Amino acid sequence: MEKLCLYIDGYIYAAVSSKYFLLYNFEECIGKTFPVDNELTYNTLCSLTEPLNSYSIIIDKNLLQLKDFHDIVSFLRQHYWGDCITIKVNNKPTTFIPICNLENYKQKGLNSIFEITIAINNEEKFLSHPIQKQIPYIYQSKSYKEIDWNCLKEFIFKLSSDITINITGGDIFKYSRFRELYDTLSCFNDVRFFFKEEYINKTFNISNPSIIFVSPTLYDESICKDYDTTSCSFYFIVENEKELNIANLIKKEIRNANITILPFWNNNDTFFEDFVFFERNDELLQNKSKTDIYINKNINKNFYGNLFIDPNGYIYTSYNLPPIGNYKDSIEELIENATFHNQAWYFTRKHGECKECIYQLFCPSISNYELFLNKLKSCK
């Protein structure tokens, strides 16, 4: 007795929601979504994408009379991504669903930490929206505070020299133990210093890479001349379209400089809506590797392996979430706390507003902006 079998090839990723069916080709790095209008179509596609069925199921031939189902089958055949064929009983094609090896992202202990950002002091500013909630490389609070040097030094000695260390805060050169800190960090392979343009200290020569925060409207060309642009980067913080246009113009004029533009939310919803959030459409289904998609399913690429230390010594996976400990805790304890479900390392789009979205594995990971705004989706 012959039956009808629907199958998808193993280099195709497939996902279904109550309204859409998504296909993505890992070899061609393109994808397409289809509307799902019929409950029978939805149930069949759910069965097709069930891991135990390995992208191959027996179907009722009457399904081909449904327009939404027929369109999907026609596309599979036309593009050689799969097919609907007649087979003998128990003779389904063998296919293997895409699997990604995530062992490199499941390391334990010190190897789980890739980067640590240390706020050694702070800017004295009383703001309703402290900048570290959005951009964690400047730290603001209403009264001046320095991190305890002895406790910080002990913590630094626990770390591997392969970890990237970011030194941040306010006027970092104002830190009373800055020289000792600078010398102590000389054993690390990658150390970077973050500070605002107004805090440039011409009496202290930093040989390490520096990141300077610049206001586009107050930009001074002499900054680029004073610093080696091969080792120095510039971050422009913008709050509106005018500042964004100025930053883009500067970026075009200084081609040899490494310039990054960072938006800052300050009740400027329209600006974020127009220039930060993006449209949800099939343009997202381009140039994604199998690794990209399956990492997005399991970890948050924006936060995984990163820790942030405030001037009081508390340690965070994001300044928008509760601390996981402090610099007196052991590395093993901090790693364990960082893996809790309410922390940022594993905070993926299967949480919150995106959990039913067909595009969730193709969007960028949840960011500090979304956590700060309590709006866990970055599309319009």
CSV table of C-alpha atoms in Angstrom, one decimal:
chain,number,residue,atom,x,y,z
A,1,MET,CA,0.0,0.0,0.0
A,2,GLU,CA,1.4,3.4,-1.0
A,3,LYS,CA,1.3,6.5,1.2
A,4,LEU,CA,2.2,10.2,0.8
A,5,CYS,CA,5.3,11.4,2.7
A,6,LEU,CA,6.3,15.0,3.3
A,7,TYR,CA,10.0,15.6,4.1
A,8,ILE,CA,12.5,18.5,4.5
A,9,ASP,CA,16.2,18.2,3.8
A,10,GLY,CA,18.6,18.2,6.7
A,11,TYR,CA,20.2,21.5,5.8
A,12,ILE,CA,16.9,23.3,6.3
A,13,TYR,CA,15.8,24.8,9.6
A,14,ALA,CA,12.0,24.8,10.1
A,15,ALA,CA,9.8,26.3,12.7
A,16,VAL,CA,6.1,26.8,13.1
A,17,SER,CA,3.8,29.1,15.0
A,18,SER,CA,0.0,29.4,15.0
A,19,LYS,CA,0.2,32.0,12.1
A,20,TYR,CA,3.4,31.3,10.2
A,21,PHE,CA,5.8,28.6,9.0
A,22,LEU,CA,9.5,29.4,8.6
A,23,LEU,CA,12.1,27.8,6.4
A,24,TYR,CA,15.8,28.7,6.5
A,25,ASN,CA,18.5,27.2,4.2
A,26,PHE,CA,21.9,26.9,5.9
A,27,GLU,CA,23.7,26.4,2.7
A,28,GLU,CA,22.3,29.3,0.8
A,29,CYS,CA,21.8,31.5,4.0
A,30,ILE,CA,18.3,32.6,3.0
A,31,GLY,CA,14.9,31.9,4.4
A,32,LYS,CA,11.2,32.4,3.8
A,33,THR,CA,8.0,32.5,5.9
A,34,PHE,CA,4.6,31.3,4.9
A,35,PRO,CA,1.2,32.2,6.4
A,36,VAL,CA,-0.6,29.3,8.1
A,37,ASP,CA,-4.4,29.8,7.8
A,38,ASN,CA,-5.7,26.3,8.6
A,39,GLU,CA,-5.6,24.3,11.7
A,40,LEU,CA,-4.9,21.1,9.8
A,41,THR,CA,-1.9,22.7,8.2
A,42,TYR,CA,-0.7,23.9,11.6
A,43,ASN,CA,-1.0,20.5,13.2
A,44,THR,CA,0.8,18.8,10.3
A,45,LEU,CA,3.7,21.3,10.4
A,46,CYS,CA,4.0,20.8,14.1
A,47,SER,CA,4.3,17.1,13.5
A,48,LEU,CA,6.9,17.7,10.8
A,49,THR,CA,9.1,19.8,13.0
A,50,GLU,CA,8.8,17.4,16.0
A,51,PRO,CA,12.4,16.2,16.6
A,52,LEU,CA,11.3,12.5,16.9
A,53,ASN,CA,9.9,12.6,13.4
A,54,SER,CA,13.2,13.9,11.9
A,55,TYR,CA,11.6,16.1,9.3
A,56,SER,CA,9.7,13.2,7.6
A,57,ILE,CA,6.0,12.3,8.1
A,58,ILE,CA,3.1,10.5,6.5
A,59,ILE,CA,0.3,12.9,5.4
A,60,ASP,CA,-3.2,12.7,4.1
A,61,LYS,CA,-3.3,13.6,0.4
A,62,ASN,CA,-6.3,15.8,1.0
A,63,LEU,CA,-4.0,18.3,2.7
A,64,LEU,CA,-2.8,19.3,-0.7
A,65,GLN,CA,-6.2,20.8,-1.4
A,66,LEU,CA,-5.5,23.4,1.3
A,67,LYS,CA,-4.0,26.5,-0.3
A,68,ASP,CA,-1.5,27.4,2.6
A,69,PHE,CA,-0.3,23.8,2.7
A,70,HIS,CA,-0.1,23.5,-1.1
A,71,ASP,CA,2.0,26.7,-1.3
A,72,ILE,CA,4.6,25.3,1.2
A,73,VAL,CA,4.9,22.0,-0.7
A,74,SER,CA,5.2,23.8,-4.0
A,75,PHE,CA,8.0,26.0,-2.6
A,76,LEU,CA,9.9,23.0,-1.2
A,77,ARG,CA,9.7,21.2,-4.6
A,78,GLN,CA,10.6,24.2,-6.7
A,79,HIS,CA,13.7,25.1,-4.6
A,80,TYR,CA,14.8,21.5,-3.8
A,81,TRP,CA,14.5,22.0,0.0
A,82,GLY,CA,12.2,19.0,0.4
A,83,ASP,CA,9.3,17.2,-1.3
A,84,CYS,CA,6.1,15.4,-1.0
A,85,ILE,CA,6.5,11.9,-2.5
A,86,THR,CA,4.7,8.5,-2.7
A,87,ILE,CA,6.3,5.8,-0.7
A,88,LYS,CA,5.7,2.2,0.4
A,89,VAL,CA,4.7,1.6,4.0
A,90,ASN,CA,7.5,2.2,6.5
A,91,ASN,CA,9.9,3.4,3.8
A,92,LYS,CA,10.2,7.1,4.7
A,93,PRO,CA,13.3,9.0,3.6
A,94,THR,CA,16.0,9.3,6.2
A,95,THR,CA,16.8,12.9,7.1
A,96,PHE,CA,18.7,14.5,10.0
A,97,ILE,CA,17.5,17.7,11.6
A,98,PRO,CA,20.2,20.4,12.1
A,99,ILE,CA,22.1,20.0,15.4
A,100,CYS,CA,24.7,22.4,16.8
A,101,ASN,CA,27.5,21.4,19.2
A,102,LEU,CA,27.4,23.9,22.1
A,103,GLU,CA,30.1,22.4,24.2
A,104,ASN,CA,32.3,25.5,23.8
A,105,TYR,CA,29.6,27.5,25.5
A,106,LYS,CA,29.2,25.1,28.4
A,107,GLN,CA,32.6,25.3,30.0
A,108,LYS,CA,32.8,25.5,33.7
A,109,GLY,CA,34.8,27.6,36.1
A,110,LEU,CA,37.1,30.4,35.0
A,111,ASN,CA,36.9,29.6,31.3
A,112,SER,CA,33.2,30.7,31.4
A,113,ILE,CA,34.3,34.3,31.9
A,114,PHE,CA,35.5,36.1,28.8
A,115,GLU,CA,35.3,39.8,29.8
A,116,ILE,CA,35.0,41.8,33.0
A,117,THR,CA,34.1,45.4,33.1
A,118,ILE,CA,35.2,47.2,36.3
A,119,ALA,CA,33.7,50.6,37.3
A,120,ILE,CA,36.6,51.9,39.6
A,121,ASN,CA,34.7,55.1,40.4
A,122,ASN,CA,31.7,57.1,39.1
A,123,GLU,CA,30.5,60.3,37.6
A,124,GLU,CA,28.7,62.4,40.2
A,125,LYS,CA,25.4,62.9,38.5
A,126,PHE,CA,21.9,62.5,39.8
A,127,LEU,CA,19.9,61.1,36.9
A,128,SER,CA,16.6,59.3,36.7
A,129,HIS,CA,18.2,57.2,33.9
A,130,PRO,CA,21.8,56.4,34.9
A,131,ILE,CA,23.8,55.6,31.8
A,132,GLN,CA,25.2,52.3,32.9
A,133,LYS,CA,21.7,50.7,32.6
A,134,GLN,CA,22.0,51.2,28.8
A,135,ILE,CA,25.7,51.6,28.2
A,136,PRO,CA,27.7,49.8,30.9
A,137,TYR,CA,31.0,51.5,30.1
A,138,ILE,CA,30.3,54.7,32.1
A,139,TYR,CA,29.0,54.6,35.7
A,140,GLN,CA,26.9,57.4,37.3
A,141,SER,CA,25.6,57.9,40.8
A,142,LYS,CA,24.7,60.9,42.9
A,143,SER,CA,27.8,60.8,45.2
A,144,TYR,CA,31.4,60.0,44.4
A,145,LYS,CA,32.6,56.4,45.2
A,146,GLU,CA,35.8,54.5,44.6
A,147,ILE,CA,36.2,50.8,44.5
A,148,ASP,CA,38.2,49.3,47.4
A,149,TRP,CA,41.7,48.7,46.0
A,150,ASN,CA,42.7,45.9,48.3
A,151,CYS,CA,39.6,43.9,47.6
A,152,LEU,CA,39.8,44.6,43.9
A,153,LYS,CA,43.5,43.5,43.8
A,154,GLU,CA,42.6,40.2,45.4
A,155,PHE,CA,39.8,39.7,42.9
A,156,ILE,CA,42.1,40.5,39.9
A,157,PHE,CA,44.6,37.9,41.1
A,158,LYS,CA,41.9,35.2,40.8
A,159,LEU,CA,41.5,35.9,37.1
A,160,SER,CA,43.0,34.3,34.1
A,161,SER,CA,45.4,36.5,32.0
A,162,ASP,CA,43.3,35.7,28.9
A,163,ILE,CA,40.2,37.5,30.2
A,164,THR,CA,39.5,40.9,28.7
A,165,ILE,CA,39.5,43.6,31.3
A,166,ASN,CA,37.6,46.9,30.8
A,167,ILE,CA,38.3,49.8,33.2
A,168,THR,CA,35.4,52.2,33.4
A,169,GLY,CA,33.6,54.6,35.7
A,170,GLY,CA,33.7,58.4,35.5
A,171,ASP,CA,37.0,60.2,35.5
A,172,ILE,CA,39.0,57.0,35.8
A,173,PHE,CA,42.3,59.0,36.2
A,174,LYS,CA,40.9,60.5,39.4
A,175,TYR,CA,40.9,57.0,41.1
A,176,SER,CA,43.4,57.3,43.9
A,177,ARG,CA,45.1,53.9,43.1
A,178,PHE,CA,45.1,54.3,39.4
A,179,ARG,CA,48.9,53.9,38.9
A,180,GLU,CA,48.9,50.7,41.0
A,181,LEU,CA,45.9,49.4,39.1
A,182,TYR,CA,47.5,50.1,35.8
A,183,ASP,CA,50.7,48.3,36.8
A,184,THR,CA,48.8,45.3,38.2
A,185,LEU,CA,46.9,44.9,34.9
A,186,SER,CA,50.1,44.7,32.9
A,187,CYS,CA,50.0,40.9,33.1
A,188,PHE,CA,46.7,40.7,31.2
A,189,ASN,CA,46.7,40.3,27.4
A,190,ASP,CA,43.7,42.6,26.7
A,191,VAL,CA,43.0,45.6,28.9
A,192,ARG,CA,41.0,48.6,27.7
A,193,PHE,CA,40.2,51.9,29.3
A,194,PHE,CA,36.9,53.8,28.8
A,195,PHE,CA,36.5,57.5,29.6
A,196,LYS,CA,34.7,60.6,28.3
A,197,GLU,CA,36.4,63.2,26.2
A,198,GLU,CA,36.2,65.7,29.1
A,199,TYR,CA,38.3,63.4,31.3
A,200,ILE,CA,41.3,63.0,28.9
A,201,ASN,CA,44.4,63.1,31.0
A,202,LYS,CA,47.4,64.3,29.0
A,203,THR,CA,49.8,63.7,31.9
A,204,PHE,CA,49.2,59.9,32.0
A,205,ASN,CA,50.2,58.1,28.9
A,206,ILE,CA,48.1,54.9,28.4
A,207,SER,CA,49.7,52.4,26.0
A,208,ASN,CA,46.7,50.1,26.1
A,209,PRO,CA,43.7,50.5,23.8
A,210,SER,CA,41.4,53.3,24.9
A,211,ILE,CA,37.7,54.0,24.1
A,212,ILE,CA,36.8,57.6,24.4
A,213,PHE,CA,33.1,58.7,24.6
A,214,VAL,CA,32.4,61.8,22.6
A,215,SER,CA,29.3,64.0,22.2
A,216,PRO,CA,28.7,64.5,18.5
A,217,THR,CA,27.7,68.1,19.0
A,218,LEU,CA,30.8,68.9,21.1
A,219,TYR,CA,33.2,67.0,18.9
A,220,ASP,CA,36.7,68.4,18.7
A,221,GLU,CA,38.9,67.3,15.7
A,222,SER,CA,42.1,67.6,17.9
A,223,ILE,CA,41.0,64.4,19.8
A,224,CYS,CA,41.7,62.2,16.8
A,225,LYS,CA,45.1,64.0,16.3
A,226,ASP,CA,46.1,63.5,19.9
A,227,TYR,CA,45.4,59.8,19.9
A,228,ASP,CA,46.6,57.0,17.8
A,229,THR,CA,43.5,55.9,15.9
A,230,THR,CA,44.9,52.4,15.5
A,231,SER,CA,44.7,51.7,19.2
A,232,CYS,CA,42.0,54.2,20.2
A,233,SER,CA,38.3,53.9,19.4
A,234,PHE,CA,35.6,56.6,19.7
A,235,TYR,CA,32.0,56.0,21.0
A,236,PHE,CA,29.4,58.6,20.0
A,237,ILE,CA,26.4,58.6,22.2
A,238,VAL,CA,23.3,60.0,20.4
A,239,GLU,CA,19.8,60.9,21.6
A,240,ASN,CA,18.2,62.3,18.4
A,241,GLU,CA,18.4,62.3,14.7
A,242,LYS,CA,20.5,65.5,14.5
A,243,GLU,CA,23.2,63.9,16.7
A,244,LEU,CA,23.0,60.7,14.7
A,245,ASN,CA,23.5,62.6,11.4
A,246,ILE,CA,26.5,64.5,12.9
A,247,ALA,CA,28.1,61.2,14.1
A,248,ASN,CA,27.6,59.6,10.7
A,249,LEU,CA,29.2,62.5,9.0
A,250,ILE,CA,32.2,62.4,11.3
A,251,LYS,CA,32.5,58.7,10.7
A,252,LYS,CA,32.7,59.3,7.0
A,253,GLU,CA,35.2,62.1,7.3
A,254,ILE,CA,37.6,60.2,9.6
A,255,ARG,CA,37.9,56.9,7.7
A,256,ASN,CA,40.9,55.5,9.6
A,257,ALA,CA,39.2,55.9,13.0
A,258,ASN,CA,37.2,53.2,14.7
A,259,ILE,CA,33.9,54.9,15.5
A,260,THR,CA,30.9,53.2,17.1
A,261,ILE,CA,27.5,55.0,17.4
A,262,LEU,CA,25.5,54.2,20.6
A,263,PRO,CA,21.9,55.4,21.1
A,264,PHE,CA,20.8,56.6,24.5
A,265,TRP,CA,17.1,56.5,25.7
A,266,ASN,CA,16.0,59.7,27.4
A,267,ASN,CA,12.3,59.8,26.9
A,268,ASN,CA,13.0,59.9,23.1
A,269,ASP,CA,10.6,57.1,22.1
A,270,THR,CA,10.2,58.4,18.5
A,271,PHE,CA,13.9,58.3,17.9
A,272,PHE,CA,14.2,54.8,19.2
A,273,GLU,CA,11.2,53.7,17.2
A,274,ASP,CA,12.7,55.2,14.0
A,275,PHE,CA,16.4,54.4,14.3
A,276,VAL,CA,16.9,51.7,16.9
A,277,PHE,CA,14.1,49.2,16.6
A,278,PHE,CA,13.8,47.3,13.4
A,279,GLU,CA,11.1,45.8,11.1
A,280,ARG,CA,10.1,42.2,11.6
A,281,ASN,CA,10.3,40.6,8.1
A,282,ASP,CA,12.1,38.1,6.0
A,283,GLU,CA,15.2,40.4,5.7
A,284,LEU,CA,16.1,38.9,9.1
A,285,LEU,CA,16.4,35.6,7.4
A,286,GLN,CA,19.7,36.3,5.8
A,287,ASN,CA,23.4,35.4,6.4
A,288,LYS,CA,22.8,33.4,9.6
A,289,SER,CA,24.9,30.3,10.2
A,290,LYS,CA,23.7,27.1,11.9
A,291,THR,CA,25.8,28.1,14.9
A,292,ASP,CA,24.3,31.6,15.0
A,293,ILE,CA,20.8,30.2,15.2
A,294,TYR,CA,21.4,27.5,17.7
A,295,ILE,CA,23.5,29.7,20.0
A,296,ASN,CA,20.6,32.2,20.0
A,297,LYS,CA,18.4,29.4,21.1
A,298,ASN,CA,20.5,28.6,24.2
A,299,ILE,CA,22.5,31.6,25.3
A,300,ASN,CA,22.4,35.4,25.2
A,301,LYS,CA,25.3,36.5,23.0
A,302,ASN,CA,25.2,40.1,24.3
A,303,PHE,CA,25.9,39.0,27.9
A,304,TYR,CA,27.2,35.4,28.0
A,305,GLY,CA,30.7,35.3,29.7
A,306,ASN,CA,30.5,39.0,30.7
A,307,LEU,CA,30.5,40.4,34.3
A,308,PHE,CA,30.2,43.9,35.5
A,309,ILE,CA,31.6,45.2,38.8
A,310,ASP,CA,30.3,48.5,40.3
A,311,PRO,CA,32.3,50.9,42.6
A,312,ASN,CA,30.8,49.1,45.7
A,313,GLY,CA,32.2,45.8,44.6
A,314,TYR,CA,28.9,44.2,43.6
A,315,ILE,CA,29.0,42.0,40.5
A,316,TYR,CA,26.3,41.8,37.8
A,317,THR,CA,25.6,40.0,34.5
A,318,SER,CA,23.7,43.3,33.6
A,319,TYR,CA,23.2,46.4,35.7
A,320,ASN,CA,19.5,46.0,35.0
A,321,LEU,CA,19.3,42.7,37.0
A,322,PRO,CA,20.1,41.9,40.6
A,323,PRO,CA,23.8,41.3,41.5
A,324,ILE,CA,25.1,37.8,41.5
A,325,GLY,CA,27.6,38.4,44.3
A,326,ASN,CA,30.6,40.6,45.0
A,327,TYR,CA,34.3,40.7,44.5
A,328,LYS,CA,35.0,38.8,47.7
A,329,ASP,CA,33.1,35.7,46.4
A,330,SER,CA,34.8,32.8,44.7
A,331,ILE,CA,34.9,32.6,40.9
A,332,GLU,CA,33.0,29.3,41.1
A,333,GLU,CA,30.2,30.8,43.1
A,334,LEU,CA,29.9,33.8,40.8
A,335,ILE,CA,29.7,31.5,37.7
A,336,GLU,CA,27.0,29.4,39.4
A,337,ASN,CA,25.0,32.4,40.2
A,338,ALA,CA,25.4,33.8,36.7
A,339,THR,CA,23.7,30.7,35.3
A,340,PHE,CA,20.4,31.3,37.2
A,341,HIS,CA,17.3,31.6,35.0
A,342,ASN,CA,16.7,35.2,36.1
A,343,GLN,CA,20.2,36.3,35.0
A,344,ALA,CA,21.4,37.6,31.6
A,345,TRP,CA,23.7,34.8,30.4
A,346,TYR,CA,20.8,32.5,29.4
A,347,PHE,CA,18.1,35.2,29.0
A,348,THR,CA,17.0,34.4,25.4
A,349,ARG,CA,14.0,35.4,23.3
A,350,LYS,CA,12.1,32.3,24.4
A,351,HIS,CA,11.3,34.5,27.4
A,352,GLY,CA,8.8,37.4,27.4
A,353,GLU,CA,7.1,38.9,24.4
A,354,CYS,CA,9.1,37.0,21.7
A,355,LYS,CA,8.5,33.4,23.0
A,356,GLU,CA,5.8,32.7,20.4
A,357,CYS,CA,7.5,34.6,17.5
A,358,ILE,CA,8.6,32.7,14.5
A,359,TYR,CA,11.7,35.0,14.1
A,360,GLN,CA,13.0,34.7,17.6
A,361,LEU,CA,16.2,32.7,16.8
A,362,PHE,CA,17.1,35.1,13.9
A,363,CYS,CA,16.9,38.4,15.9
A,364,PRO,CA,19.7,39.9,17.9
A,365,SER,CA,19.9,38.7,21.5
A,366,ILE,CA,18.0,40.7,24.2
A,367,SER,CA,20.0,43.8,25.0
A,368,ASN,CA,20.5,46.2,27.9
A,369,TYR,CA,18.1,48.6,26.1
A,370,GLU,CA,15.3,46.1,26.2
A,371,LEU,CA,16.0,45.2,29.9
A,372,PHE,CA,16.1,48.9,30.8
A,373,LEU,CA,12.9,49.8,29.0
A,374,ASN,CA,11.2,46.5,30.2
A,375,LYS,CA,10.3,46.0,26.5
A,376,LEU,CA,11.7,42.5,25.7
A,377,LYS,CA,11.5,42.8,21.9
A,378,SER,CA,13.6,44.9,19.6
A,379,CYS,CA,11.2,45.0,16.6
A,380,LYS,CA,8.6,47.6,15.9
